[in-house]
Amino acid sequence: MPLSAHTLSSLPSNVKVPNYDRTAHAPGVVHLGLGAFHRAHQAMVFDHLLATGDTRWGIHGIGMTRPDLVNQLRAQDGLYAVRVADGTGVKWQVPGALWRMNVAATERDAVVQAMAAPATRWVTLTVTEKGYTPALGQLLLDGLRLRQQGGLPGITVASCDNLQGNGHKLQALVKATATAQDGELLRWMDAHCAFPCSMVDRIVPASTAEVLAAASQALGLRDDASLSTEGFWEWVIEDRFADPSDAALLHNAGVRVTGDVHSYEEAKLRMLNGSHTAMALMGAITGRPFIASCIGVPDIREFVYRLMGQEVAPHLSRSDWADYRDALIARFGNPYLKHSVHQIATDSSQKIPQRWPPSVLGQIAKGASFEHHALAAAVFVRYTLGVDEQGQAYTLNDPQAKSLMALGAAQRTEPEACVRALLAREDLWGSALPQHAAWIARVTHWHQQVLQHGVDAAVQQLLSTAA
Ligand code: CS2
């Protein structure tokens, strides 16, 4: 039997279930991007708020493209189990905040209507780095226009993607979509809507057969949408809301509401996500399937430790970075999280710009070494070959896959030219790094080592030469 509203009462008592009515109220949140992350992070914060008796946090979840996921969740009445597991223990929970679902690609009108529903107070987004397109701007603008025309209150529109200044980027995108006729709408938006920046953090890998099997064992029911995550979660959001009283509510639910999201964003993007991308690319090439398998290699662990401490930390405004680094190393090693390196390597062209260049530029400005990032960039160049060190082919899942593979294709015969061509791309590295001769020289060096001796030997060489 599958998990659903009807079977919820049959779950074992050690599985935490929603204790509130899921049908009496209209959702107050429209969430765009119904992936694993949202369902194991914000949906659980909203579940907590609903459990306090505040009925305004039900979610109308929007899958951007995939009808299969939405169909699966609809069949389970929006219910799914989350395994929260790490060194401190294993717990199962069924969050109940997901009340309605649609697919943006095929049900656009329903999405616009949802944003303009009277009960809607928030729109949250996890549409990934590549999702910030004019089509997204238009979708939001259409929803907001309908609200304004209906004389409804403004809303909070919160980007939760791994982009620096994500709220500003989203607001600019929506405004850029507006035409000359939208003057009044834009004035209404400025006066009544809020686009806070936020940083969200929880490691939530795409689900695996192992997780689904563990779920059916723990629940005694089939659950095709179950997920596995860690105990740790963090949500830092700028204190800028359409309804200012939301600040206290979110704070009580464990969210950090602050004027300074920036320092949390930059630390997370460069420490956590920057290390993730470096390890993911190394894992893809060496044939190590998961982040935990990479961080389990002492040299890679030391590499990541030094990357964070020596090249990222000096440029962070967050002063507790050493604790943050140590906690990250432990989180990466969580044996319950089968976090596929190929999942994280997906869309690397969209992720690298936020994750690596700011630290490299910081080191350059100080006259300090950027060897770890240069090696990581060399590994990225090697990654574009699409075949690992055992000769196994893999797919580059990236909107730029074609152009990256075309530039990197001849790297065995013309390594320097390929490194140069890939490092010249301002969409990846920004405008300053491609001009920097020492950066190009060091990436070229590490690329040679990686090609000739392999990733592990290059890492070993770096560790033995760097302090
Ligand atoms: C990862 C992130 O896939 C990726 O690019 O680096 O999804 C990471 O797991 C989350 O940002 C953690 O909060």
Tab-separated table of C-alpha atoms and ligand atoms in Angstrom:
chain	number	residue	atom	x	y	z
A	1	MET	CA	0.000	0.000	0.000
A	2	PRO	CA	1.299	3.477	-0.791
A	3	LEU	CA	1.670	6.350	1.657
A	4	SER	CA	-1.319	8.711	1.369
A	5	ALA	CA	-3.739	10.723	3.497
A	6	HIS	CA	-5.743	7.517	4.036
A	7	THR	CA	-2.826	5.399	5.200
A	8	LEU	CA	-1.159	8.077	7.320
A	9	SER	CA	-2.806	6.843	10.511
A	10	SER	CA	-1.338	3.368	10.052
A	11	LEU	CA	2.278	4.527	10.361
A	12	PRO	CA	4.375	3.255	13.260
A	13	SER	CA	4.357	5.610	16.248
A	14	ASN	CA	8.048	6.459	15.923
A	15	VAL	CA	7.385	8.208	12.591
A	16	LYS	CA	6.508	11.859	13.180
A	17	VAL	CA	3.385	12.802	11.249
A	18	PRO	CA	1.408	16.043	10.731
A	19	ASN	CA	-0.980	16.706	13.618
A	20	TYR	CA	-2.974	19.388	11.820
A	21	ASP	CA	-5.794	19.564	9.302
A	22	ARG	CA	-4.335	19.592	5.794
A	23	THR	CA	-7.590	20.240	3.949
A	24	ALA	CA	-9.418	23.099	5.669
A	25	HIS	CA	-7.285	26.019	4.507
A	26	ALA	CA	-5.886	27.412	1.286
A	27	PRO	CA	-2.083	27.346	0.925
A	28	GLY	CA	-0.274	30.548	1.911
A	29	VAL	CA	2.980	29.729	0.121
A	30	VAL	CA	3.536	29.092	-3.570
A	31	HIS	CA	6.854	27.324	-4.018
A	32	LEU	CA	8.508	27.136	-7.432
A	33	GLY	CA	10.896	24.185	-7.842
A	34	LEU	CA	9.603	21.109	-6.073
A	35	GLY	CA	12.906	19.243	-5.928
A	36	ALA	CA	14.317	17.193	-3.080
A	37	PHE	CA	15.898	20.209	-1.403
A	38	HIS	CA	12.705	22.151	-0.830
A	39	ARG	CA	10.818	19.109	0.389
A	40	ALA	CA	13.425	18.296	3.038
A	41	HIS	CA	14.212	21.866	4.058
A	42	GLN	CA	11.651	24.670	3.819
A	43	ALA	CA	8.687	22.328	3.639
A	44	MET	CA	9.781	21.054	7.062
A	45	VAL	CA	10.037	24.585	8.464
A	46	PHE	CA	6.537	25.301	7.175
A	47	ASP	CA	5.370	21.964	8.605
A	48	HIS	CA	6.664	23.148	11.980
A	49	LEU	CA	4.790	26.451	11.665
A	50	LEU	CA	1.594	24.608	10.720
A	51	ALA	CA	2.052	22.351	13.727
A	52	THR	CA	2.017	25.450	15.981
A	53	GLY	CA	-1.534	26.114	14.769
A	54	ASP	CA	-0.686	28.841	12.248
A	55	THR	CA	-2.646	27.668	9.214
A	56	ARG	CA	-1.042	30.059	6.704
A	57	TRP	CA	1.980	27.965	5.723
A	58	GLY	CA	0.549	25.233	3.540
A	59	ILE	CA	2.434	24.946	0.235
A	60	HIS	CA	1.177	25.033	-3.314
A	61	GLY	CA	4.201	23.300	-4.857
A	62	ILE	CA	5.146	23.913	-8.465
A	63	GLY	CA	7.327	21.464	-10.358
A	64	MET	CA	8.965	23.563	-13.061
A	65	THR	CA	9.210	20.900	-15.753
A	66	ARG	CA	8.730	17.359	-14.456
A	67	PRO	CA	5.188	16.016	-14.458
A	68	ASP	CA	6.424	12.623	-13.184
A	69	LEU	CA	7.385	14.008	-9.776
A	70	VAL	CA	4.175	15.991	-9.410
A	71	ASN	CA	2.114	12.946	-10.430
A	72	GLN	CA	3.930	10.811	-7.884
A	73	LEU	CA	3.335	13.351	-5.124
A	74	ARG	CA	-0.299	13.821	-6.132
A	75	ALA	CA	-0.827	10.082	-5.894
A	76	GLN	CA	0.451	10.305	-2.302
A	77	ASP	CA	-1.643	13.417	-1.448
A	78	GLY	CA	1.550	15.482	-1.184
A	79	LEU	CA	2.948	13.233	1.553
A	80	TYR	CA	6.446	11.755	1.606
A	81	ALA	CA	8.818	10.553	4.288
A	82	VAL	CA	12.129	12.175	5.158
A	83	ARG	CA	14.909	10.208	6.841
A	84	VAL	CA	16.955	12.573	8.983
A	85	ALA	CA	20.167	10.712	9.644
A	86	ASP	CA	23.703	11.396	10.789
A	87	GLY	CA	26.095	10.462	13.596
A	88	THR	CA	23.518	11.471	16.191
A	89	GLY	CA	20.859	9.030	15.032
A	90	VAL	CA	18.178	8.175	12.507
A	91	LYS	CA	14.650	9.592	12.552
A	92	TRP	CA	11.764	9.406	10.127
A	93	GLN	CA	9.240	12.161	9.602
A	94	VAL	CA	6.366	12.765	7.194
A	95	PRO	CA	6.002	16.528	6.718
A	96	GLY	CA	2.483	17.595	5.840
A	97	ALA	CA	2.908	21.088	4.396
A	98	LEU	CA	2.554	20.208	0.700
A	99	TRP	CA	-1.128	20.651	-0.076
A	100	ARG	CA	-1.431	21.322	-3.800
A	101	MET	CA	0.734	20.730	-6.850
A	102	ASN	CA	1.056	21.864	-10.457
A	103	VAL	CA	3.620	21.780	-13.235
A	104	ALA	CA	4.733	25.165	-14.581
A	105	ALA	CA	5.629	23.859	-18.048
A	106	THR	CA	2.155	22.461	-18.740
A	107	GLU	CA	-0.108	24.279	-16.268
A	108	ARG	CA	1.220	27.823	-16.387
A	109	ASP	CA	-2.140	29.434	-15.875
A	110	ALA	CA	-2.711	27.533	-12.640
A	111	VAL	CA	0.638	28.814	-11.381
A	112	VAL	CA	-0.225	32.434	-12.181
A	113	GLN	CA	-3.601	31.995	-10.477
A	114	ALA	CA	-1.943	30.466	-7.425
A	115	MET	CA	0.329	33.474	-7.005
A	116	ALA	CA	-2.733	35.714	-7.232
A	117	ALA	CA	-4.855	33.684	-4.798
A	118	PRO	CA	-6.078	35.765	-1.846
A	119	ALA	CA	-4.512	33.411	0.719
A	120	THR	CA	-1.055	33.528	-0.879
A	121	ARG	CA	1.434	35.499	1.241
A	122	TRP	CA	4.749	34.134	0.044
A	123	VAL	CA	6.346	32.857	-3.132
A	124	THR	CA	9.562	30.924	-2.528
A	125	LEU	CA	11.908	29.633	-5.212
A	126	THR	CA	14.466	26.868	-5.646
A	127	VAL	CA	14.690	26.734	-9.416
A	128	THR	CA	18.512	26.234	-9.561
A	129	GLU	CA	21.132	28.620	-10.918
A	130	LYS	CA	20.085	28.114	-14.528
A	131	GLY	CA	16.425	28.804	-13.755
A	132	TYR	CA	16.782	32.599	-13.634
A	133	THR	CA	15.513	33.153	-17.165
A	134	PRO	CA	13.253	35.797	-18.694
A	135	ALA	CA	10.503	33.147	-18.698
A	136	LEU	CA	10.721	32.976	-14.891
A	137	GLY	CA	10.629	36.768	-14.679
A	138	GLN	CA	7.526	36.781	-16.870
A	139	LEU	CA	5.795	34.101	-14.807
A	140	LEU	CA	6.298	36.074	-11.600
A	141	LEU	CA	5.363	39.349	-13.230
A	142	ASP	CA	2.108	37.840	-14.525
A	143	GLY	CA	1.233	36.518	-11.060
A	144	LEU	CA	2.023	39.835	-9.402
A	145	ARG	CA	0.047	41.753	-12.029
A	146	LEU	CA	-3.022	39.647	-11.341
A	147	ARG	CA	-2.659	40.349	-7.599
A	148	GLN	CA	-2.314	44.051	-8.149
A	149	GLN	CA	-5.293	44.157	-10.506
A	150	GLY	CA	-7.341	42.207	-7.967
A	151	GLY	CA	-6.559	44.742	-5.255
A	152	LEU	CA	-4.858	42.074	-3.121
A	153	PRO	CA	-2.061	42.676	-0.615
A	154	GLY	CA	1.560	42.425	-1.704
A	155	ILE	CA	3.640	39.306	-1.004
A	156	THR	CA	7.141	38.229	-0.060
A	157	VAL	CA	9.027	36.697	-2.992
A	158	ALA	CA	12.023	34.796	-1.656
A	159	SER	CA	14.705	33.323	-3.880
A	160	CYS	CA	16.403	30.431	-2.105
A	161	ASP	CA	18.893	29.424	-4.780
A	162	ASN	CA	22.663	29.243	-4.412
A	163	LEU	CA	23.306	32.668	-5.904
A	164	GLN	CA	24.959	35.594	-4.179
A	165	GLY	CA	22.399	38.369	-3.616
A	166	ASN	CA	19.649	36.042	-4.828
A	167	GLY	CA	16.813	38.389	-3.781
A	168	HIS	CA	18.313	41.315	-5.687
A	169	LYS	CA	18.887	39.124	-8.747
A	170	LEU	CA	15.309	37.913	-8.714
A	171	GLN	CA	13.857	41.386	-8.262
A	172	ALA	CA	16.012	42.700	-11.120
A	173	LEU	CA	14.887	39.818	-13.331
A	174	VAL	CA	11.212	40.530	-12.684
A	175	LYS	CA	11.714	44.250	-13.316
A	176	ALA	CA	13.647	43.585	-16.512
A	177	THR	CA	10.639	41.682	-17.841
A	178	ALA	CA	8.294	44.624	-17.329
A	179	THR	CA	7.298	46.793	-20.291
A	180	ALA	CA	6.430	50.473	-20.579
A	181	GLN	CA	2.819	49.632	-19.686
A	182	ASP	CA	3.821	48.183	-16.329
A	183	GLY	CA	4.669	51.435	-14.550
A	184	GLU	CA	1.834	51.172	-12.051
A	185	LEU	CA	2.547	47.496	-11.401
A	186	LEU	CA	6.187	48.271	-10.651
A	187	ARG	CA	5.232	51.034	-8.236
A	188	TRP	CA	2.842	48.650	-6.476
A	189	MET	CA	5.591	45.991	-6.341
A	190	ASP	CA	8.072	48.417	-4.811
A	191	ALA	CA	5.569	49.601	-2.244
A	192	HIS	CA	3.977	46.282	-1.243
A	193	CYS	CA	6.183	43.333	-2.191
A	194	ALA	CA	9.521	42.271	-0.710
A	195	PHE	CA	12.361	40.336	-2.329
A	196	PRO	CA	14.570	39.288	0.610
A	197	CYS	CA	17.943	37.655	0.009
A	198	SER	CA	18.368	34.340	1.722
A	199	MET	CA	20.816	31.536	2.286
A	200	VAL	CA	19.482	28.034	2.687
A	201	ASP	CA	21.543	25.031	3.660
A	202	ARG	CA	20.839	21.354	4.065
A	203	ILE	CA	22.396	18.489	2.162
A	204	VAL	CA	19.565	16.640	0.432
A	205	PRO	CA	20.713	14.234	-2.284
A	206	ALA	CA	18.348	13.030	-4.977
A	207	SER	CA	16.640	9.933	-3.638
A	208	THR	CA	18.019	6.468	-4.341
A	209	ALA	CA	16.618	2.937	-4.431
A	210	GLU	CA	18.281	2.371	-1.060
A	211	VAL	CA	16.349	5.272	0.496
A	212	LEU	CA	13.040	4.105	-1.003
A	213	ALA	CA	13.651	0.614	0.373
A	214	ALA	CA	14.555	1.987	3.817
A	215	ALA	CA	11.403	4.124	3.736
A	216	SER	CA	9.118	1.239	2.957
A	217	GLN	CA	10.702	-0.691	5.796
A	218	ALA	CA	10.379	2.173	8.289
A	219	LEU	CA	6.837	3.098	7.254
A	220	GLY	CA	5.413	-0.301	6.436
A	221	LEU	CA	4.090	1.435	3.300
A	222	ARG	CA	5.419	2.190	-0.157
A	223	ASP	CA	6.722	5.733	-0.601
A	224	ASP	CA	8.066	6.607	-4.042
A	225	ALA	CA	8.883	10.172	-3.012
A	226	SER	CA	10.886	9.601	0.167
A	227	LEU	CA	14.111	11.477	0.827
A	228	SER	CA	17.172	11.256	3.013
A	229	THR	CA	18.873	14.220	4.655
A	230	GLU	CA	21.084	15.274	7.566
A	231	GLY	CA	20.031	16.730	10.924
A	232	PHE	CA	21.704	20.049	10.153
A	233	TRP	CA	19.686	22.775	8.467
A	234	GLU	CA	20.078	26.494	8.215
A	235	TRP	CA	17.934	29.241	6.706
A	236	VAL	CA	19.208	32.781	6.937
A	237	ILE	CA	16.895	35.412	5.498
A	238	GLU	CA	17.045	39.147	5.159
A	239	ASP	CA	14.645	41.012	7.423
A	240	ARG	CA	12.533	42.360	4.592
A	241	PHE	CA	9.006	41.006	4.397
A	242	ALA	CA	5.714	42.130	2.898
A	243	ASP	CA	4.231	41.305	6.304
A	244	PRO	CA	6.823	42.396	8.894
A	245	SER	CA	5.313	40.168	11.580
A	246	ASP	CA	6.654	37.122	9.681
A	247	ALA	CA	10.125	37.932	11.055
A	248	ALA	CA	9.247	36.867	14.598
A	249	LEU	CA	7.389	33.768	13.412
A	250	LEU	CA	10.281	32.557	11.313
A	251	HIS	CA	12.732	33.326	14.098
A	252	ASN	CA	10.724	31.160	16.476
A	253	ALA	CA	10.811	28.339	13.933
A	254	GLY	CA	14.629	28.377	13.952
A	255	VAL	CA	15.225	30.643	10.952
A	256	ARG	CA	17.883	33.341	11.317
A	257	VAL	CA	16.346	36.677	10.339
A	258	THR	CA	19.046	39.274	9.899
A	259	GLY	CA	20.199	42.391	8.099
A	260	ASP	CA	23.393	40.598	7.131
A	261	VAL	CA	22.643	37.627	4.885
A	262	HIS	CA	25.676	38.410	2.775
A	263	SER	CA	28.287	37.008	5.176
A	264	TYR	CA	26.374	33.717	5.463
A	265	GLU	CA	25.813	33.493	1.719
A	266	GLU	CA	29.430	34.016	0.783
A	267	ALA	CA	30.714	31.554	3.385
A	268	LYS	CA	28.257	28.895	2.284
A	269	LEU	CA	28.770	29.343	-1.448
A	270	ARG	CA	32.562	29.349	-1.285
A	271	MET	CA	33.169	26.885	1.568
A	272	LEU	CA	30.397	24.307	1.228
A	273	ASN	CA	29.434	24.617	-2.414
A	274	GLY	CA	32.977	25.432	-3.577
A	275	SER	CA	34.311	22.270	-1.891
A	276	HIS	CA	31.377	20.276	-3.200
A	277	THR	CA	32.133	21.200	-6.793
A	278	ALA	CA	35.845	20.442	-6.383
A	279	MET	CA	35.146	17.033	-4.836
A	280	ALA	CA	32.372	16.214	-7.294
A	281	LEU	CA	34.648	16.765	-10.289
A	282	MET	CA	37.457	14.781	-8.660
A	283	GLY	CA	35.021	11.980	-7.872
A	284	ALA	CA	33.654	11.940	-11.425
A	285	ILE	CA	37.151	11.512	-12.848
A	286	THR	CA	38.513	9.038	-10.293
A	287	GLY	CA	35.332	6.942	-10.324
A	288	ARG	CA	34.347	7.675	-6.714
A	289	PRO	CA	30.563	7.806	-6.750
A	290	PHE	CA	29.687	9.846	-3.655
A	291	ILE	CA	30.911	12.887	-1.735
A	292	ALA	CA	31.382	10.638	1.304
A	293	SER	CA	33.684	8.390	-0.782
A	294	CYS	CA	35.755	11.449	-1.758
A	295	ILE	CA	36.097	12.978	1.687
A	296	GLY	CA	36.969	9.481	2.968
A	297	VAL	CA	40.252	9.700	1.032
A	298	PRO	CA	42.709	11.354	3.458
A	299	ASP	CA	44.432	13.414	0.740
A	300	ILE	CA	41.152	14.770	-0.630
A	301	ARG	CA	39.994	15.547	2.874
A	302	GLU	CA	43.209	17.472	3.524
A	303	PHE	CA	42.893	19.216	0.161
A	304	VAL	CA	39.363	20.412	0.986
A	305	TYR	CA	40.407	21.411	4.503
A	306	ARG	CA	43.216	23.560	3.133
A	307	LEU	CA	41.154	24.939	0.265
A	308	MET	CA	38.663	26.279	2.787
A	309	GLY	CA	41.126	27.448	5.437
A	310	GLN	CA	43.886	28.881	3.260
A	311	GLU	CA	42.126	30.210	0.169
A	312	VAL	CA	38.469	30.803	1.056
A	313	ALA	CA	38.451	31.859	4.715
A	314	PRO	CA	40.769	34.899	4.423
A	315	HIS	CA	38.115	36.654	2.327
A	316	LEU	CA	35.040	35.889	4.386
A	317	SER	CA	33.315	38.325	6.647
A	318	ARG	CA	32.074	35.447	8.834
A	319	SER	CA	34.548	35.171	11.693
A	320	ASP	CA	33.534	31.697	12.934
A	321	TRP	CA	34.795	30.079	9.738
A	322	ALA	CA	37.044	27.518	11.438
A	323	ASP	CA	34.095	25.920	13.226
A	324	TYR	CA	32.109	26.129	10.013
A	325	ARG	CA	34.897	24.368	8.083
A	326	ASP	CA	35.218	21.578	10.644
A	327	ALA	CA	31.467	21.058	10.711
A	328	LEU	CA	31.423	20.870	6.911
A	329	ILE	CA	34.100	18.198	6.815
A	330	ALA	CA	31.974	16.112	9.193
A	331	ARG	CA	28.807	16.752	7.156
A	332	PHE	CA	30.517	15.702	3.903
A	333	GLY	CA	31.396	12.384	5.545
A	334	ASN	CA	27.826	11.553	6.642
A	335	PRO	CA	27.555	7.880	5.634
A	336	TYR	CA	23.780	8.064	5.254
A	337	LEU	CA	23.972	10.617	2.464
A	338	LYS	CA	24.676	8.914	-0.829
A	339	HIS	CA	25.293	12.235	-2.518
A	340	SER	CA	26.229	11.451	-6.086
A	341	VAL	CA	29.231	13.347	-7.452
A	342	HIS	CA	27.560	13.444	-10.851
A	343	GLN	CA	24.501	15.118	-9.323
A	344	ILE	CA	26.680	17.892	-7.895
A	345	ALA	CA	28.761	18.134	-11.085
A	346	THR	CA	25.508	18.818	-12.950
A	347	ASP	CA	25.398	22.419	-14.239
A	348	SER	CA	28.983	23.122	-13.138
A	349	SER	CA	29.163	25.962	-15.660
A	350	GLN	CA	26.383	27.709	-13.726
A	351	LYS	CA	27.826	26.925	-10.286
A	352	ILE	CA	31.536	27.684	-10.651
A	353	PRO	CA	31.087	31.485	-11.001
A	354	GLN	CA	29.641	31.797	-7.470
A	355	ARG	CA	31.855	29.159	-5.898
A	356	TRP	CA	35.488	29.657	-6.969
A	357	PRO	CA	36.494	32.949	-8.660
A	358	PRO	CA	35.799	35.270	-5.686
A	359	SER	CA	38.326	33.375	-3.547
A	360	VAL	CA	40.923	33.241	-6.332
A	361	LEU	CA	40.576	36.973	-6.939
A	362	GLY	CA	40.865	37.595	-3.201
A	363	GLN	CA	44.095	35.580	-3.052
A	364	ILE	CA	45.477	37.386	-6.115
A	365	ALA	CA	44.740	40.770	-4.538
A	366	LYS	CA	46.682	39.698	-1.426
A	367	GLY	CA	49.535	38.222	-3.440
A	368	ALA	CA	48.681	34.860	-1.853
A	369	SER	CA	48.639	31.351	-3.310
A	370	PHE	CA	45.590	29.964	-5.137
A	371	GLU	CA	47.016	26.508	-5.852
A	372	HIS	CA	44.022	24.570	-4.556
A	373	HIS	CA	41.608	26.454	-6.760
A	374	ALA	CA	43.996	26.162	-9.701
A	375	LEU	CA	44.048	22.389	-9.245
A	376	ALA	CA	40.247	22.350	-8.949
A	377	ALA	CA	39.985	24.342	-12.199
A	378	ALA	CA	42.388	21.909	-13.878
A	379	VAL	CA	40.187	19.038	-12.730
A	380	PHE	CA	37.223	20.844	-14.275
A	381	VAL	CA	39.093	21.054	-17.599
A	382	ARG	CA	39.861	17.335	-17.362
A	383	TYR	CA	36.188	16.678	-16.543
A	384	THR	CA	35.096	18.066	-19.937
A	385	LEU	CA	36.650	14.976	-21.578
A	386	GLY	CA	33.605	12.994	-20.467
A	387	VAL	CA	35.548	9.860	-19.580
A	388	ASP	CA	36.993	8.844	-16.220
A	389	GLU	CA	40.452	7.498	-15.372
A	390	GLN	CA	39.208	3.935	-15.797
A	391	GLY	CA	37.984	4.716	-19.306
A	392	GLN	CA	34.287	4.836	-18.320
A	393	ALA	CA	32.315	7.458	-20.216
A	394	TYR	CA	29.994	9.798	-18.296
A	395	THR	CA	27.541	12.449	-19.413
A	396	LEU	CA	28.105	16.144	-18.860
A	397	ASN	CA	24.757	17.330	-17.636
A	398	ASP	CA	25.114	21.027	-18.231
A	399	PRO	CA	23.433	23.651	-20.391
A	400	GLN	CA	26.940	24.410	-21.709
A	401	ALA	CA	27.926	20.752	-22.172
A	402	LYS	CA	28.324	21.013	-25.932
A	403	SER	CA	30.550	24.076	-25.961
A	404	LEU	CA	32.607	22.894	-22.961
A	405	MET	CA	33.247	19.495	-24.523
A	406	ALA	CA	34.106	21.109	-27.845
A	407	LEU	CA	36.692	23.346	-26.155
A	408	GLY	CA	38.128	20.541	-24.027
A	409	ALA	CA	38.106	17.789	-26.642
A	410	ALA	CA	41.712	18.092	-27.825
A	411	GLN	CA	43.239	18.419	-24.361
A	412	ARG	CA	45.366	15.303	-24.660
A	413	THR	CA	47.042	16.559	-27.833
A	414	GLU	CA	46.882	20.310	-27.275
A	415	PRO	CA	46.567	20.688	-23.504
A	416	GLU	CA	47.706	24.289	-23.217
A	417	ALA	CA	45.378	25.569	-25.924
A	418	CYS	CA	42.428	23.778	-24.354
A	419	VAL	CA	43.159	25.117	-20.883
A	420	ARG	CA	43.454	28.608	-22.329
A	421	ALA	CA	40.209	28.299	-24.247
A	422	LEU	CA	38.269	27.073	-21.228
A	423	LEU	CA	39.792	29.655	-18.887
A	424	ALA	CA	38.928	32.430	-21.342
A	425	ARG	CA	35.203	31.966	-20.743
A	426	GLU	CA	33.918	34.950	-18.830
A	427	ASP	CA	30.590	33.222	-18.193
A	428	LEU	CA	32.484	30.827	-15.907
A	429	TRP	CA	35.323	32.889	-14.472
A	430	GLY	CA	34.121	36.497	-14.686
A	431	SER	CA	35.972	39.272	-16.469
A	432	ALA	CA	39.155	39.577	-14.367
A	433	LEU	CA	40.482	36.019	-14.045
A	434	PRO	CA	40.762	35.255	-17.780
A	435	GLN	CA	43.344	38.067	-18.052
A	436	HIS	CA	45.488	36.749	-15.231
A	437	ALA	CA	48.667	35.127	-16.546
A	438	ALA	CA	49.743	33.482	-13.264
A	439	TRP	CA	46.316	31.899	-12.836
A	440	ILE	CA	46.444	30.478	-16.362
A	441	ALA	CA	49.985	29.230	-15.785
A	442	ARG	CA	49.097	27.417	-12.547
A	443	VAL	CA	45.958	25.816	-13.971
A	444	THR	CA	48.024	24.707	-16.970
A	445	HIS	CA	50.589	23.169	-14.626
A	446	TRP	CA	48.023	21.230	-12.613
A	447	HIS	CA	46.229	20.149	-15.749
A	448	GLN	CA	49.443	18.576	-17.024
A	449	GLN	CA	49.854	16.721	-13.730
A	450	VAL	CA	46.253	15.532	-13.771
A	451	LEU	CA	46.524	14.296	-17.357
A	452	GLN	CA	49.883	12.611	-16.912
A	453	HIS	CA	49.618	11.189	-13.413
A	454	GLY	CA	45.950	11.323	-12.477
A	455	VAL	CA	43.917	13.352	-10.002
A	456	ASP	CA	45.121	11.551	-6.871
A	457	ALA	CA	48.790	12.031	-7.743
A	458	ALA	CA	48.224	15.708	-8.492
A	459	VAL	CA	46.489	16.205	-5.143
A	460	GLN	CA	49.324	14.408	-3.407
A	461	GLN	CA	51.863	16.584	-5.170
A	462	LEU	CA	50.020	19.732	-4.149
A	463	LEU	CA	49.830	18.651	-0.514
A	464	SER	CA	53.505	17.817	-0.382
A	465	THR	CA	54.589	21.159	-1.841
A	466	ALA	CA	52.090	23.544	-0.194
A	467	ALA	CA	52.518	24.434	3.450
B	1	CS2	C1	25.331	21.140	-4.049
B	1	CS2	C2	24.196	21.779	-3.261
B	1	CS2	O1	24.346	20.178	-5.935
B	1	CS2	C3	25.057	21.091	-5.525
B	1	CS2	O2	25.535	21.917	-6.276
B	1	CS2	O3	26.520	21.821	-3.798
B	1	CS2	O4	22.961	21.267	-3.660
B	1	CS2	C4	24.351	21.588	-1.741
B	1	CS2	O5	24.160	20.255	-1.366
B	1	CS2	C5	23.378	22.461	-0.979
B	1	CS2	O6	23.553	23.804	-1.372
B	1	CS2	C6	23.577	22.306	0.532
B	1	CS2	O7	22.881	23.273	1.220
